[in-house]
Tab-separated table of C-alpha atoms in Angstrom:
chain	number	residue	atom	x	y	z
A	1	UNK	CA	21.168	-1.539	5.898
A	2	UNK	CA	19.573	-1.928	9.284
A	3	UNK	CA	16.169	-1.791	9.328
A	4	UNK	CA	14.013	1.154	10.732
A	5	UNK	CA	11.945	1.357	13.300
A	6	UNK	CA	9.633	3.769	11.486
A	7	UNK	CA	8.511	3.885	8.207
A	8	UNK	CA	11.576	5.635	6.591
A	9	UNK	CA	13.816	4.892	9.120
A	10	UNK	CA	17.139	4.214	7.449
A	11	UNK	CA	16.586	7.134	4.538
A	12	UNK	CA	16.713	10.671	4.936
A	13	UNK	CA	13.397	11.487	3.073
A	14	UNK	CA	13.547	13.748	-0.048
A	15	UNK	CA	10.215	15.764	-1.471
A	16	UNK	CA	7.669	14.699	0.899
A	17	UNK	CA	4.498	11.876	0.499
A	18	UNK	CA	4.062	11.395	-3.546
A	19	UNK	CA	1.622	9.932	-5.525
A	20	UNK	CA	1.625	6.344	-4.246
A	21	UNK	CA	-0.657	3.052	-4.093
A	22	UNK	CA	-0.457	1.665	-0.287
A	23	UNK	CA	-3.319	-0.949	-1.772
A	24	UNK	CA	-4.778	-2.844	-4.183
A	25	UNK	CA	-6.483	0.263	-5.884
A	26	UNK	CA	-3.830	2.708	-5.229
A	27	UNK	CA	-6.030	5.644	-3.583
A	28	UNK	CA	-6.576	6.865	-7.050
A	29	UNK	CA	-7.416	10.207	-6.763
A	30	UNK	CA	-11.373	11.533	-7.925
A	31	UNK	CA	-9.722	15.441	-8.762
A	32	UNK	CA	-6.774	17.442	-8.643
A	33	UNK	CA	-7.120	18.475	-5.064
A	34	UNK	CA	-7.635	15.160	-3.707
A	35	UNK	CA	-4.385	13.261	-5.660
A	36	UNK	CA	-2.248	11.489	-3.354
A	37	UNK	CA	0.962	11.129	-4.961
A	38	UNK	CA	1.491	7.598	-5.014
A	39	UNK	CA	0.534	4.211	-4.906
A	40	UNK	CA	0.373	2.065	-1.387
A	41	UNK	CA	0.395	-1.549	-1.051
A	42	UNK	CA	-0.810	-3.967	1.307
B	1	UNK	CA	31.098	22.897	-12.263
B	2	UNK	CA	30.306	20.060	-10.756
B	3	UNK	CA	31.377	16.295	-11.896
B	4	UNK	CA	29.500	13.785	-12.835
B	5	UNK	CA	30.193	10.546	-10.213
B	6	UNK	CA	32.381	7.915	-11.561
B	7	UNK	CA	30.338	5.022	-10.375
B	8	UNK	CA	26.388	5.076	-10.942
B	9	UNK	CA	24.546	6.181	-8.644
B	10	UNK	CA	22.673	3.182	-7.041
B	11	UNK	CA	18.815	3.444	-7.161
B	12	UNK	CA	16.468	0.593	-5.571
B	13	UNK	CA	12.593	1.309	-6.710
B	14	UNK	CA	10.182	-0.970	-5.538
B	15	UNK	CA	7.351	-0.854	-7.015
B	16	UNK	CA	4.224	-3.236	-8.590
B	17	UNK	CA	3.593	-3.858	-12.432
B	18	UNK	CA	-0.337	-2.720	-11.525
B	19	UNK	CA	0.399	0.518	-9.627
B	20	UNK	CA	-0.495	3.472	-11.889
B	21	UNK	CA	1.923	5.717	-9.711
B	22	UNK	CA	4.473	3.548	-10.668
B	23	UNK	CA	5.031	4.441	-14.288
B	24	UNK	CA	4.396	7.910	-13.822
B	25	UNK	CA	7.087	8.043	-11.525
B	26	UNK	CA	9.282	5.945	-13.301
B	27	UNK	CA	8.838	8.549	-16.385
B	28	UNK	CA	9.503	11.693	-14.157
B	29	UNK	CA	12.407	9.777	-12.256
B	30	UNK	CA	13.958	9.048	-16.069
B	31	UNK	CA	13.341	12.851	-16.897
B	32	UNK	CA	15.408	13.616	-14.003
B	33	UNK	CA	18.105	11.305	-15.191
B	34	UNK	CA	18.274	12.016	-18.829
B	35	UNK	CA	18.472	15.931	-17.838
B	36	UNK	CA	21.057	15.655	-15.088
B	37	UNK	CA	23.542	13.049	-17.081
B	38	UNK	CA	24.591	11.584	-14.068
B	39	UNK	CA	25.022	8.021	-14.641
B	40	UNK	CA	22.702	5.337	-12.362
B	41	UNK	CA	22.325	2.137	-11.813
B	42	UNK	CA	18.504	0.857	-11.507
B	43	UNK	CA	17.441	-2.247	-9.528
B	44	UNK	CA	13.680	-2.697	-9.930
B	45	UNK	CA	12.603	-4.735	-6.012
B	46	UNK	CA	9.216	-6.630	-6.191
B	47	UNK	CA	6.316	-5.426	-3.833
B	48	UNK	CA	2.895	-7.250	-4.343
B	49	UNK	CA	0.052	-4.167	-3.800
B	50	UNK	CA	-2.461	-7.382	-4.023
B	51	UNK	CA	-0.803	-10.522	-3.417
B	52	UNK	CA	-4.524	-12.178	-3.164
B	53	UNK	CA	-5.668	-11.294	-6.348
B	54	UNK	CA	-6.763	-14.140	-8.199
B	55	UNK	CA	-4.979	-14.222	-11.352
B	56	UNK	CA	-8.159	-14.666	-13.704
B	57	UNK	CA	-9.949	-11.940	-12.018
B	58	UNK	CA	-13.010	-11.437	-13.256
B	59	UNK	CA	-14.224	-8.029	-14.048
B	60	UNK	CA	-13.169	-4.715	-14.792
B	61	UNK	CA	-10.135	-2.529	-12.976
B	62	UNK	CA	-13.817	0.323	-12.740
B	63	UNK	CA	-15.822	-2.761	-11.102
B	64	UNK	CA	-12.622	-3.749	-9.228
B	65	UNK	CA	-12.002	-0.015	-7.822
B	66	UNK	CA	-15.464	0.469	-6.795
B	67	UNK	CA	-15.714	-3.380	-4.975
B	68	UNK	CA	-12.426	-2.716	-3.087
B	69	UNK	CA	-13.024	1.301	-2.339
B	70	UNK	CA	-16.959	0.797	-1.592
B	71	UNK	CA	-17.512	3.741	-4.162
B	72	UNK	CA	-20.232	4.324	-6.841
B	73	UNK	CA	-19.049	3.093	-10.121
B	74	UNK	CA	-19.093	6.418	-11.235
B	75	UNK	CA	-16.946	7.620	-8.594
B	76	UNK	CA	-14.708	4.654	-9.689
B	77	UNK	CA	-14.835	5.390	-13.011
B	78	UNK	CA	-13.996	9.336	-12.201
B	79	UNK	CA	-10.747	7.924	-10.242
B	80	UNK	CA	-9.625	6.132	-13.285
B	81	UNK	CA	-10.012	9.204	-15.269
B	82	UNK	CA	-8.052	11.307	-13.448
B	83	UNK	CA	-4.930	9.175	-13.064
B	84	UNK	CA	-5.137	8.406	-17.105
B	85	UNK	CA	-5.171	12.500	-17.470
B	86	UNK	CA	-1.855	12.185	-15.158
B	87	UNK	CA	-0.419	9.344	-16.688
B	88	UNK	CA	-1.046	11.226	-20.276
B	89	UNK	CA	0.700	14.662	-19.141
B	90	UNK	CA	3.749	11.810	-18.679
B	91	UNK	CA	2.947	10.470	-22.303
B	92	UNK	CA	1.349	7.394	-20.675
B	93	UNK	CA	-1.782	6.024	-23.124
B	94	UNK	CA	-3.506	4.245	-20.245
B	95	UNK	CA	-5.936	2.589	-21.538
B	96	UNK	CA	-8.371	1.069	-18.589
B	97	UNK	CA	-10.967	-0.159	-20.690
B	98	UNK	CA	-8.820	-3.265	-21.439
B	99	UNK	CA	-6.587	-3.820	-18.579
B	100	UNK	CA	-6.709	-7.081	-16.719
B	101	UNK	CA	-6.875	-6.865	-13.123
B	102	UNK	CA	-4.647	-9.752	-12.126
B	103	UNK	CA	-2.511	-11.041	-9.581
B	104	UNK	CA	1.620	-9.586	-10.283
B	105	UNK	CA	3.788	-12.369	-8.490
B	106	UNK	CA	4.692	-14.340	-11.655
B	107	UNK	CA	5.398	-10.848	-13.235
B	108	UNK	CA	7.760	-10.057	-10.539
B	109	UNK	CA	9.150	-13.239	-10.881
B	110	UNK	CA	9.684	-12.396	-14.955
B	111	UNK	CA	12.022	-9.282	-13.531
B	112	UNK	CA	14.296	-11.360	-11.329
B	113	UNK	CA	14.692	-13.605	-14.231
B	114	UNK	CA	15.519	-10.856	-16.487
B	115	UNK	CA	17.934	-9.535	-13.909
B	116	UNK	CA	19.527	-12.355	-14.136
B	117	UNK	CA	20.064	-12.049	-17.545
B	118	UNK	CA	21.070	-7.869	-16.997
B	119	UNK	CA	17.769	-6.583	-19.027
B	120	UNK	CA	15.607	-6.031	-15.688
B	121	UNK	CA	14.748	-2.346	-16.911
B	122	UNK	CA	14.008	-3.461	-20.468
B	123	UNK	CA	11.250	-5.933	-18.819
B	124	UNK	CA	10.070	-4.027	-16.260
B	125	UNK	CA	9.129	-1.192	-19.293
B	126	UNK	CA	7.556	-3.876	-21.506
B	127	UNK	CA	4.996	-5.417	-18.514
B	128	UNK	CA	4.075	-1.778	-17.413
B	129	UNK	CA	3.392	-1.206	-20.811
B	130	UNK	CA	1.499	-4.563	-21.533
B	131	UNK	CA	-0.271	-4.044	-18.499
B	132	UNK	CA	-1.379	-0.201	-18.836
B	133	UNK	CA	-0.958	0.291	-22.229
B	134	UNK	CA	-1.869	-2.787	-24.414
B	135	UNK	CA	-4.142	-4.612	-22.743
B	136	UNK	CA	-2.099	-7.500	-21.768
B	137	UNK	CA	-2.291	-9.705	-19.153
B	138	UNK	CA	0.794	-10.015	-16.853
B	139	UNK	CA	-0.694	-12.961	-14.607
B	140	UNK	CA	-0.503	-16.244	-16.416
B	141	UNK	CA	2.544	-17.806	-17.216
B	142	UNK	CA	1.825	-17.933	-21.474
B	143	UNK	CA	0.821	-14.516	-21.901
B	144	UNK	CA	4.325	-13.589	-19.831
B	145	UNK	CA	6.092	-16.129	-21.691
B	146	UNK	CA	5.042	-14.314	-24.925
B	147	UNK	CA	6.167	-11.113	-24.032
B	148	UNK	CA	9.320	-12.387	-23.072
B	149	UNK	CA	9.656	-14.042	-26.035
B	150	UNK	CA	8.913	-10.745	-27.816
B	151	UNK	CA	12.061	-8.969	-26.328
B	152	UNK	CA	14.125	-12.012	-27.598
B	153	UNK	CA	14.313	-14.403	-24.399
B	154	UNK	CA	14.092	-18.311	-24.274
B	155	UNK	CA	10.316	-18.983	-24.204
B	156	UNK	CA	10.545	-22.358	-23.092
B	157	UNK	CA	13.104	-21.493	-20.187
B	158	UNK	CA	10.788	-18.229	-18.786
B	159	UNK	CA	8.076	-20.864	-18.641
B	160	UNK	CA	10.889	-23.636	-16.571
B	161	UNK	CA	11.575	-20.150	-14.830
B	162	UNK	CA	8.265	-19.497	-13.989
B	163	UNK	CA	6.247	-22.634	-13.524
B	164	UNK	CA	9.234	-23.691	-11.306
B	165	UNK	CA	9.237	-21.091	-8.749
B	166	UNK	CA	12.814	-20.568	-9.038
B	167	UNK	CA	12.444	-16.798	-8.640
B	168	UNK	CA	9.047	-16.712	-6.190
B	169	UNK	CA	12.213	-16.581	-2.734
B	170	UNK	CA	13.551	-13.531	-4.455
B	171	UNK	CA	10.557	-12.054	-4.458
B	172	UNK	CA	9.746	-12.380	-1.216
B	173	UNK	CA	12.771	-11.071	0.031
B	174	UNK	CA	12.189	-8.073	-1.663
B	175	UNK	CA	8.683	-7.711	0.161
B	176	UNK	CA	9.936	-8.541	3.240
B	177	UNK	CA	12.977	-6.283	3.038
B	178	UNK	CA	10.217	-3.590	1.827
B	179	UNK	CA	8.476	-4.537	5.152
B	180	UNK	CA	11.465	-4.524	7.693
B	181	UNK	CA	11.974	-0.512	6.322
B	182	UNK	CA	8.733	-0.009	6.793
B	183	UNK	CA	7.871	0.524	3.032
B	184	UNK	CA	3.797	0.769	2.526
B	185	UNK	CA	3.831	2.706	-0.430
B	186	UNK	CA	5.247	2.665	-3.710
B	187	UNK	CA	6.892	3.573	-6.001
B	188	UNK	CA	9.591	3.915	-3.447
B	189	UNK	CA	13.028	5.035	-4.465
B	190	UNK	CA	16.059	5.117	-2.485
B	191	UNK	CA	19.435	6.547	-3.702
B	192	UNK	CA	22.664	5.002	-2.760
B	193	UNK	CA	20.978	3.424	0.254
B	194	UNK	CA	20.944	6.784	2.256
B	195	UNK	CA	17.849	8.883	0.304
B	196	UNK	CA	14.132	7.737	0.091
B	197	UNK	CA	11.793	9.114	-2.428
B	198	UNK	CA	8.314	8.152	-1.883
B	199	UNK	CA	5.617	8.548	-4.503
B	200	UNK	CA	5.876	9.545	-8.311
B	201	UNK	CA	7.411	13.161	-7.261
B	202	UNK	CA	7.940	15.467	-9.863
B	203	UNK	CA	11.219	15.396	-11.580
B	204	UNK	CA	12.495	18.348	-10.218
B	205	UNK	CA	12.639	16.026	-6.838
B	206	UNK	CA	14.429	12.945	-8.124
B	207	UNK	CA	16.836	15.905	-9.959
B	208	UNK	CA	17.345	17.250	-6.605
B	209	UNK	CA	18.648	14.020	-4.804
B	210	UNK	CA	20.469	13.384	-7.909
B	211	UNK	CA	22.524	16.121	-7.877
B	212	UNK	CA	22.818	15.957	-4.207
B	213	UNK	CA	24.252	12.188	-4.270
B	214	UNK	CA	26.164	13.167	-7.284
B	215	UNK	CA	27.678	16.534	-5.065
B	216	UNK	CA	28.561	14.365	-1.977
B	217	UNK	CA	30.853	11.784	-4.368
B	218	UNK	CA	32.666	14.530	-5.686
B	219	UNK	CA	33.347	16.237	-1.722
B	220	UNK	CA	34.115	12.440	-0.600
């Protein structure tokens, strides 16, 4: 696959941002309301 | 009624052994699967969420979280709690009191190797659970070596494997190709090399490009 020039580029992006870590201590969430839904890494 | 695909469906996660997102979405993502019955094909990519980690860290994931965030270690320890409550509505036991914060390249390496040797998804289970679940550590070379052993592999070759650096390229590449699509979260899931799921979605998501990948086959 070629790759993007933005951060999905290549995909066609199903169901939004997740729960995700983009670092080392993966945004974990302090209540419901504030859960991220994923992890994101450095 | 719809058939089910001949050939799996292809799906590339990356992901890190230490990312708490990661297991809950690999549990809703299998939901999805077991309930649709379409057949896939998983390839588990390496992404390093702290490649400087030392791998003795010292300290607790609570005193780790509240270093890295700048947060109280009550708010750290509050963060914990809620993504154990997640993990458990997932029938995740994460147990946080005894996890070792560590650094994940030589347990990346351990899931090339085991690709290799076509039991990737059978490793990459075992070292999220040692990691979340049982209080192993999934840095040092032994400790992998022994839970290799424990799923019936070669101990002595995983430790050639590992102390070698015959798998440390491969797991590069899979951070840099992570890079070059401008990956910066994971889990990251991408279907057939056409969808991207970011994030542990709920199952109903991963069902939805499922079915969708699995519809487009059968109009092809």
């Amino acid at each position: 696959m070629t790759p993007p020039s933005d951060a999905t580029g290549p995909f066609t992006m199903v169901g939004g941002a997740g729960m995700a870590c983009e670092d080392d201590t993966c945004a974990l969430p302090a209540t419901a309301e504030s859960s991220p839904s994923g992890s994101e890494g450095a | 009624m719809s058939e089910s695909p001949v050939n799996p469906i292809k799906v590339d996660v990356w992901s890190d052994v230490q990312c708490p997102w990661c297991y809950i979405g690999k549990r809703r993502f299998e939901s999805a699967v077991d309930a649709s019955g379409i057949p896939v094909e998983v390839e588990f990519r390496s992404f390093e969420l702290a490649p400087d980690t030392p791998v003795d860290y010292e300290g607790t994931p609570v005193e780790y979280l509240a270093d890295r965030k700048g947060v109280s270690p009550e708010q750290a320890r509050q963060m914990v709690d809620r993504v154990t409550q997640l993990a458990a509505g997932e029938g995740l036991a994460y147990d946080y009191d005894h996890i070792h914060q560590t650094n994940t390249v030589k347990a990346h390496e351990l899931l090339h190797y085991a690709k290799e040797h076509g039991r990737q998804g059978e490793m990459k289970e075992a070292l999220l659970r040692a990691y979340f679940v049982d209080g192993g550590h999934v840095g040092r070379v032994d400790d992998l070596a022994d839970l290799a052993a424990s799923l019936g592999f070669d101990r002595a070759d995983v430790v050639r494997a590992l102390e070698s650096g015959q798998y440390t390229a491969a797991v590069k590449e899979d951070v840099a190709q992570a890079a070059a699509y401008g990956i910066h979260g994971v889990p990251f899931f991408v279907f057939d090399g056409k969808y991207g799921v970011s994030g542990a979605q709920e199952s109903n998501v991963f069902a939805q490009v499922l079915a969708q990948v699995a519809a487009e086959r059968v109009d092809a």
